[in-house]
Amino acid sequence: MDRRKPLLVNIGEAATDSVLRDVADKLGVRVFVKPRVADVLRIDRSGLGDEEFSYAMKAHYDFVVADGETGLPHFAVEFDWPYHDEDAGA
């Protein structure tokens, strides 16, 4: 049984990925798909409460655009729309 799952789960995410990657190539930045909040922001000793810290460890951004050389994030994209849960192949 193949246990892999697609990272882009709906048509909107797939389209957003395509546009971001086109622009990223022109600007020399990188696009990361579904990084955890804790992978993008330093949350250790941040003053977050237990519940918020736990959320940051589990939650993810749909996309993060980062500097092409340093990997430092410029901005995050969360793509939500009425059909957020539909399959990318639909």
Tab-separated table of N, CA, C and O in Angstrom:
chain	number	residue	atom	x	y	z
A	1	MET	N	0.851	-1.197	0.000
A	1	MET	CA	0.000	0.000	0.000
A	1	MET	C	0.886	1.248	0.000
A	1	MET	O	1.789	1.378	0.809
A	2	ASP	N	0.634	2.117	-0.921
A	2	ASP	CA	1.371	3.376	-1.012
A	2	ASP	C	0.838	4.333	0.044
A	2	ASP	O	-0.333	4.692	0.034
A	3	ARG	N	1.675	4.746	0.981
A	3	ARG	CA	1.241	5.602	2.091
A	3	ARG	C	1.508	7.088	1.826
A	3	ARG	O	1.234	7.924	2.673
A	4	ARG	N	2.033	7.395	0.646
A	4	ARG	CA	2.294	8.798	0.330
A	4	ARG	C	0.997	9.551	0.033
A	4	ARG	O	0.040	8.972	-0.456
A	5	LYS	N	1.008	10.851	0.344
A	5	LYS	CA	-0.129	11.715	0.069
A	5	LYS	C	0.363	12.899	-0.753
A	5	LYS	O	1.500	13.331	-0.596
A	6	PRO	N	-0.484	13.435	-1.624
A	6	PRO	CA	-0.059	14.629	-2.373
A	6	PRO	C	0.096	15.822	-1.435
A	6	PRO	O	-0.692	16.006	-0.512
A	7	LEU	N	1.116	16.632	-1.680
A	7	LEU	CA	1.329	17.817	-0.858
A	7	LEU	C	0.409	18.959	-1.252
A	7	LEU	O	0.019	19.766	-0.424
A	8	LEU	N	0.076	19.052	-2.532
A	8	LEU	CA	-0.879	20.053	-2.995
A	8	LEU	C	-2.217	19.343	-3.124
A	8	LEU	O	-2.384	18.470	-3.950
A	9	VAL	N	-3.163	19.707	-2.259
A	9	VAL	CA	-4.363	18.898	-2.124
A	9	VAL	C	-5.571	19.401	-2.891
A	9	VAL	O	-6.601	18.741	-2.893
A	10	ASN	N	-5.470	20.558	-3.527
A	10	ASN	CA	-6.631	21.033	-4.275
A	10	ASN	C	-6.178	21.872	-5.462
A	10	ASN	O	-5.009	22.242	-5.579
A	11	ILE	N	-7.108	22.154	-6.332
A	11	ILE	CA	-6.816	22.903	-7.556
A	11	ILE	C	-6.251	24.285	-7.245
A	11	ILE	O	-5.308	24.742	-7.891
A	12	GLY	N	-6.795	24.948	-6.246
A	12	GLY	CA	-6.320	26.274	-5.871
A	12	GLY	C	-4.884	26.270	-5.397
A	12	GLY	O	-4.093	27.148	-5.758
A	13	GLU	N	-4.526	25.285	-4.580
A	13	GLU	CA	-3.144	25.185	-4.114
A	13	GLU	C	-2.207	24.894	-5.281
A	13	GLU	O	-1.110	25.450	-5.360
A	14	ALA	N	-2.618	24.037	-6.178
A	14	ALA	CA	-1.783	23.710	-7.340
A	14	ALA	C	-1.570	24.951	-8.206
A	14	ALA	O	-0.455	25.214	-8.667
A	15	ALA	N	-2.621	25.724	-8.415
A	15	ALA	CA	-2.506	26.948	-9.221
A	15	ALA	C	-1.640	27.986	-8.515
A	15	ALA	O	-0.804	28.642	-9.150
A	16	THR	N	-1.819	28.134	-7.207
A	16	THR	CA	-1.008	29.075	-6.438
A	16	THR	C	0.457	28.676	-6.489
A	16	THR	O	1.345	29.517	-6.669
A	17	ASP	N	0.745	27.398	-6.356
A	17	ASP	CA	2.109	26.893	-6.435
A	17	ASP	C	2.737	27.254	-7.778
A	17	ASP	O	3.871	27.729	-7.846
A	18	SER	N	1.992	27.056	-8.845
A	18	SER	CA	2.494	27.336	-10.185
A	18	SER	C	2.848	28.818	-10.349
A	18	SER	O	3.926	29.164	-10.851
A	19	VAL	N	1.965	29.701	-9.906
A	19	VAL	CA	2.202	31.135	-10.019
A	19	VAL	C	3.387	31.553	-9.151
A	19	VAL	O	4.272	32.295	-9.594
A	20	LEU	N	3.416	31.076	-7.908
A	20	LEU	CA	4.520	31.434	-7.018
A	20	LEU	C	5.863	30.976	-7.586
A	20	LEU	O	6.850	31.706	-7.535
A	21	ARG	N	5.910	29.775	-8.146
A	21	ARG	CA	7.172	29.262	-8.687
A	21	ARG	C	7.611	30.045	-9.933
A	21	ARG	O	8.803	30.295	-10.113
A	22	ASP	N	6.666	30.453	-10.761
A	22	ASP	CA	7.008	31.279	-11.930
A	22	ASP	C	7.644	32.596	-11.490
A	22	ASP	O	8.673	33.011	-12.017
A	23	VAL	N	7.031	33.247	-10.521
A	23	VAL	CA	7.550	34.520	-10.026
A	23	VAL	C	8.872	34.296	-9.285
A	23	VAL	O	9.816	35.070	-9.435
A	24	ALA	N	8.952	33.236	-8.508
A	24	ALA	CA	10.169	32.939	-7.741
A	24	ALA	C	11.365	32.760	-8.659
A	24	ALA	O	12.466	33.250	-8.358
A	25	ASP	N	11.171	32.073	-9.769
A	25	ASP	CA	12.267	31.870	-10.727
A	25	ASP	C	12.791	33.207	-11.247
A	25	ASP	O	13.992	33.386	-11.415
A	26	LYS	N	11.903	34.147	-11.478
A	26	LYS	CA	12.297	35.451	-12.007
A	26	LYS	C	12.993	36.311	-10.954
A	26	LYS	O	13.849	37.127	-11.287
A	27	LEU	N	12.632	36.116	-9.689
A	27	LEU	CA	13.156	36.973	-8.622
A	27	LEU	C	14.290	36.337	-7.825
A	27	LEU	O	14.856	36.985	-6.940
A	28	GLY	N	14.589	35.074	-8.098
A	28	GLY	CA	15.667	34.414	-7.376
A	28	GLY	C	15.335	34.054	-5.942
A	28	GLY	O	16.206	34.040	-5.075
A	29	VAL	N	14.066	33.792	-5.695
A	29	VAL	CA	13.642	33.345	-4.367
A	29	VAL	C	13.203	31.889	-4.450
A	29	VAL	O	13.100	31.325	-5.546
A	30	ARG	N	12.950	31.272	-3.303
A	30	ARG	CA	12.527	29.872	-3.264
A	30	ARG	C	11.144	29.768	-2.655
A	30	ARG	O	10.767	30.559	-1.801
A	31	VAL	N	10.389	28.758	-3.096
A	31	VAL	CA	9.060	28.491	-2.558
A	31	VAL	C	9.117	27.168	-1.815
A	31	VAL	O	9.548	26.150	-2.360
A	32	PHE	N	8.695	27.178	-0.571
A	32	PHE	CA	8.610	25.971	0.242
A	32	PHE	C	7.134	25.636	0.438
A	32	PHE	O	6.312	26.516	0.683
A	33	VAL	N	6.806	24.367	0.300
A	33	VAL	CA	5.425	23.908	0.421
A	33	VAL	C	5.212	23.258	1.780
A	33	VAL	O	5.953	22.355	2.163
A	34	LYS	N	4.232	23.758	2.506
A	34	LYS	CA	3.751	23.211	3.763
A	34	LYS	C	4.790	23.104	4.882
A	34	LYS	O	4.818	22.117	5.612
A	35	PRO	N	5.620	24.133	5.070
A	35	PRO	CA	6.508	24.083	6.236
A	35	PRO	C	5.721	24.368	7.519
A	35	PRO	O	4.752	25.137	7.502
A	36	ARG	N	6.142	23.747	8.594
A	36	ARG	CA	5.495	24.010	9.888
A	36	ARG	C	5.780	25.439	10.329
A	36	ARG	O	6.834	25.999	10.000
A	37	VAL	N	4.877	26.008	11.096
A	37	VAL	CA	5.097	27.333	11.673
A	37	VAL	C	6.420	27.326	12.446
A	37	VAL	O	7.226	28.239	12.334
A	38	ALA	N	6.677	26.253	13.192
A	38	ALA	CA	7.901	26.141	13.990
A	38	ALA	C	9.152	26.022	13.128
A	38	ALA	O	10.262	26.242	13.616
A	39	ASP	N	9.014	25.685	11.850
A	39	ASP	CA	10.163	25.648	10.948
A	39	ASP	C	10.454	27.025	10.354
A	39	ASP	O	11.543	27.247	9.822
A	40	VAL	N	9.488	27.916	10.435
A	40	VAL	CA	9.615	29.245	9.830
A	40	VAL	C	9.929	30.308	10.882
A	40	VAL	O	10.685	31.238	10.632
A	41	LEU	N	9.360	30.156	12.056
A	41	LEU	CA	9.524	31.126	13.142
A	41	LEU	C	10.158	30.468	14.359
A	41	LEU	O	9.833	29.317	14.679
A	42	ARG	N	11.034	31.196	15.035
A	42	ARG	CA	11.616	30.688	16.280
A	42	ARG	C	10.545	30.764	17.361
A	42	ARG	O	10.086	31.859	17.695
A	43	ILE	N	10.175	29.619	17.894
A	43	ILE	CA	9.136	29.617	18.916
A	43	ILE	C	9.682	29.232	20.290
A	43	ILE	O	9.021	29.456	21.293
A	44	ASP	N	10.896	28.662	20.340
A	44	ASP	CA	11.502	28.358	21.641
A	44	ASP	C	11.728	29.651	22.411
A	44	ASP	O	12.198	30.650	21.857
A	45	ARG	N	11.354	29.644	23.668
A	45	ARG	CA	11.503	30.813	24.542
A	45	ARG	C	10.869	32.071	23.947
A	45	ARG	O	11.394	33.172	24.074
A	46	SER	N	9.756	31.882	23.259
A	46	SER	CA	9.074	33.007	22.617
A	46	SER	C	8.016	33.635	23.506
A	46	SER	O	7.468	34.674	23.160
A	47	GLY	N	7.724	32.984	24.611
A	47	GLY	CA	6.671	33.481	25.482
A	47	GLY	C	5.304	32.911	25.160
A	47	GLY	O	4.310	33.257	25.800
A	48	LEU	N	5.242	32.035	24.163
A	48	LEU	CA	3.968	31.392	23.844
A	48	LEU	C	3.520	30.497	24.986
A	48	LEU	O	4.352	29.836	25.625
A	49	GLY	N	2.227	30.453	25.203
A	49	GLY	CA	1.682	29.521	26.179
A	49	GLY	C	1.732	28.101	25.632
A	49	GLY	O	2.028	27.887	24.442
A	50	ASP	N	1.453	27.139	26.471
A	50	ASP	CA	1.524	25.734	26.064
A	50	ASP	C	0.638	25.424	24.860
A	50	ASP	O	1.064	24.721	23.943
A	51	GLU	N	-0.573	25.942	24.867
A	51	GLU	CA	-1.512	25.667	23.773
A	51	GLU	C	-1.017	26.272	22.452
A	51	GLU	O	-1.048	25.613	21.413
A	52	GLU	N	-0.561	27.515	22.488
A	52	GLU	CA	-0.055	28.167	21.285
A	52	GLU	C	1.227	27.497	20.788
A	52	GLU	O	1.437	27.325	19.591
A	53	PHE	N	2.101	27.106	21.719
A	53	PHE	CA	3.339	26.423	21.353
A	53	PHE	C	3.026	25.099	20.663
A	53	PHE	O	3.597	24.773	19.621
A	54	SER	N	2.100	24.356	21.222
A	54	SER	CA	1.694	23.078	20.635
A	54	SER	C	1.124	23.290	19.238
A	54	SER	O	1.438	22.536	18.306
A	55	TYR	N	0.315	24.324	19.076
A	55	TYR	CA	-0.253	24.628	17.770
A	55	TYR	C	0.850	24.954	16.758
A	55	TYR	O	0.842	24.461	15.635
A	56	ALA	N	1.822	25.770	17.155
A	56	ALA	CA	2.909	26.156	16.261
A	56	ALA	C	3.756	24.952	15.851
A	56	ALA	O	4.324	24.928	14.768
A	57	MET	N	3.829	23.950	16.698
A	57	MET	CA	4.578	22.741	16.374
A	57	MET	C	3.840	21.879	15.350
A	57	MET	O	4.467	21.132	14.600
A	58	LYS	N	2.515	21.995	15.302
A	58	LYS	CA	1.702	21.141	14.425
A	58	LYS	C	1.213	21.850	13.165
A	58	LYS	O	1.055	21.222	12.126
A	59	ALA	N	0.956	23.145	13.269
A	59	ALA	CA	0.352	23.898	12.164
A	59	ALA	C	1.387	24.167	11.073
A	59	ALA	O	2.587	24.176	11.322
A	60	HIS	N	0.893	24.396	9.865
A	60	HIS	CA	1.777	24.698	8.749
A	60	HIS	C	1.195	25.825	7.898
A	60	HIS	O	0.005	26.104	7.962
A	61	TYR	N	2.080	26.452	7.151
A	61	TYR	CA	1.677	27.402	6.119
A	61	TYR	C	1.529	26.615	4.821
A	61	TYR	O	2.229	25.629	4.604
A	62	ASP	N	0.678	27.055	3.925
A	62	ASP	CA	0.582	26.392	2.622
A	62	ASP	C	1.869	26.602	1.833
A	62	ASP	O	2.402	25.659	1.248
A	63	PHE	N	2.378	27.841	1.819
A	63	PHE	CA	3.611	28.159	1.099
A	63	PHE	C	4.381	29.202	1.894
A	63	PHE	O	3.787	30.055	2.540
A	64	VAL	N	5.699	29.149	1.797
A	64	VAL	CA	6.550	30.206	2.326
A	64	VAL	C	7.538	30.577	1.230
A	64	VAL	O	8.169	29.698	0.634
A	65	VAL	N	7.638	31.871	0.951
A	65	VAL	CA	8.599	32.370	-0.030
A	65	VAL	C	9.796	32.895	0.752
A	65	VAL	O	9.646	33.703	1.679
A	66	ALA	N	10.992	32.394	0.373
A	66	ALA	CA	12.196	32.719	1.122
A	66	ALA	C	13.310	33.170	0.191
A	66	ALA	O	13.301	32.874	-1.010
A	67	ASP	N	14.288	33.837	0.767
A	67	ASP	CA	15.464	34.270	0.030
A	67	ASP	C	16.139	33.063	-0.614
A	67	ASP	O	16.297	32.022	0.022
A	68	GLY	N	16.530	33.202	-1.859
A	68	GLY	CA	17.126	32.099	-2.600
A	68	GLY	C	18.476	31.666	-2.083
A	68	GLY	O	18.876	30.520	-2.261
A	69	GLU	N	19.213	32.561	-1.431
A	69	GLU	CA	20.547	32.222	-0.927
A	69	GLU	C	20.545	31.866	0.546
A	69	GLU	O	21.144	30.874	0.948
A	70	THR	N	19.878	32.662	1.361
A	70	THR	CA	19.925	32.444	2.812
A	70	THR	C	18.820	31.524	3.312
A	70	THR	O	18.931	30.975	4.398
A	71	GLY	N	17.737	31.415	2.550
A	71	GLY	CA	16.599	30.623	3.001
A	71	GLY	C	15.741	31.331	4.034
A	71	GLY	O	14.777	30.763	4.539
A	72	LEU	N	16.061	32.587	4.352
A	72	LEU	CA	15.252	33.325	5.323
A	72	LEU	C	13.904	33.677	4.704
A	72	LEU	O	13.844	34.178	3.577
A	73	PRO	N	12.827	33.430	5.437
A	73	PRO	CA	11.491	33.686	4.898
A	73	PRO	C	11.229	35.164	4.632
A	73	PRO	O	11.649	36.025	5.395
A	74	HIS	N	10.549	35.424	3.502
A	74	HIS	CA	10.060	36.764	3.193
A	74	HIS	C	8.596	36.886	3.605
A	74	HIS	O	8.204	37.848	4.231
A	75	PHE	N	7.778	35.897	3.212
A	75	PHE	CA	6.363	35.921	3.562
A	75	PHE	C	5.769	34.522	3.419
A	75	PHE	O	6.329	33.664	2.753
A	76	ALA	N	4.623	34.351	4.073
A	76	ALA	CA	3.906	33.077	4.024
A	76	ALA	C	2.579	33.279	3.304
A	76	ALA	O	2.017	34.374	3.317
A	77	VAL	N	2.107	32.208	2.664
A	77	VAL	CA	0.826	32.230	1.966
A	77	VAL	C	-0.039	31.109	2.535
A	77	VAL	O	0.378	29.954	2.591
A	78	GLU	N	-1.219	31.468	2.953
A	78	GLU	CA	-2.208	30.478	3.376
A	78	GLU	C	-3.340	30.566	2.378
A	78	GLU	O	-3.969	31.620	2.240
A	79	PHE	N	-3.571	29.496	1.642
A	79	PHE	CA	-4.567	29.518	0.586
A	79	PHE	C	-5.832	28.822	1.067
A	79	PHE	O	-5.877	27.605	1.188
A	80	ASP	N	-6.864	29.598	1.358
A	80	ASP	CA	-8.166	29.058	1.746
A	80	ASP	C	-9.207	29.617	0.792
A	80	ASP	O	-9.195	30.794	0.463
A	81	TRP	N	-10.072	28.751	0.378
A	81	TRP	CA	-11.169	29.147	-0.503
A	81	TRP	C	-12.295	28.156	-0.298
A	81	TRP	O	-12.140	27.166	0.424
A	82	PRO	N	-13.453	28.368	-0.903
A	82	PRO	CA	-14.605	27.487	-0.627
A	82	PRO	C	-14.352	26.013	-0.931
A	82	PRO	O	-14.996	25.148	-0.360
A	83	TYR	N	-13.400	25.720	-1.815
A	83	TYR	CA	-13.169	24.333	-2.194
A	83	TYR	C	-11.828	23.836	-1.663
A	83	TYR	O	-11.171	23.014	-2.278
A	84	HIS	N	-11.416	24.312	-0.508
A	84	HIS	CA	-10.089	24.025	0.062
A	84	HIS	C	-9.836	22.536	0.222
A	84	HIS	O	-8.704	22.099	0.135
A	85	ASP	N	-10.860	21.740	0.434
A	85	ASP	CA	-10.654	20.307	0.693
A	85	ASP	C	-10.814	19.430	-0.534
A	85	ASP	O	-10.734	18.213	-0.429
A	86	GLU	N	-11.017	20.010	-1.710
A	86	GLU	CA	-11.166	19.198	-2.912
A	86	GLU	C	-9.813	18.717	-3.396
A	86	GLU	O	-8.793	19.377	-3.240
A	87	ASP	N	-9.789	17.549	-4.026
A	87	ASP	CA	-8.547	16.975	-4.556
A	87	ASP	C	-7.986	17.841	-5.673
A	87	ASP	O	-8.715	18.421	-6.455
A	88	ALA	N	-6.639	17.866	-5.774
A	88	ALA	CA	-5.965	18.632	-6.830
A	88	ALA	C	-6.322	18.084	-8.214
A	88	ALA	O	-6.324	18.811	-9.178
A	89	GLY	N	-6.610	16.802	-8.302
A	89	GLY	CA	-6.920	16.207	-9.588
A	89	GLY	C	-8.342	16.415	-10.039
A	89	GLY	O	-8.720	16.033	-11.131
A	90	ALA	N	-9.156	17.063	-9.209
A	90	ALA	CA	-10.575	17.250	-9.542
A	90	ALA	C	-10.768	18.279	-10.612
A	90	ALA	O	-9.995	19.125	-10.856
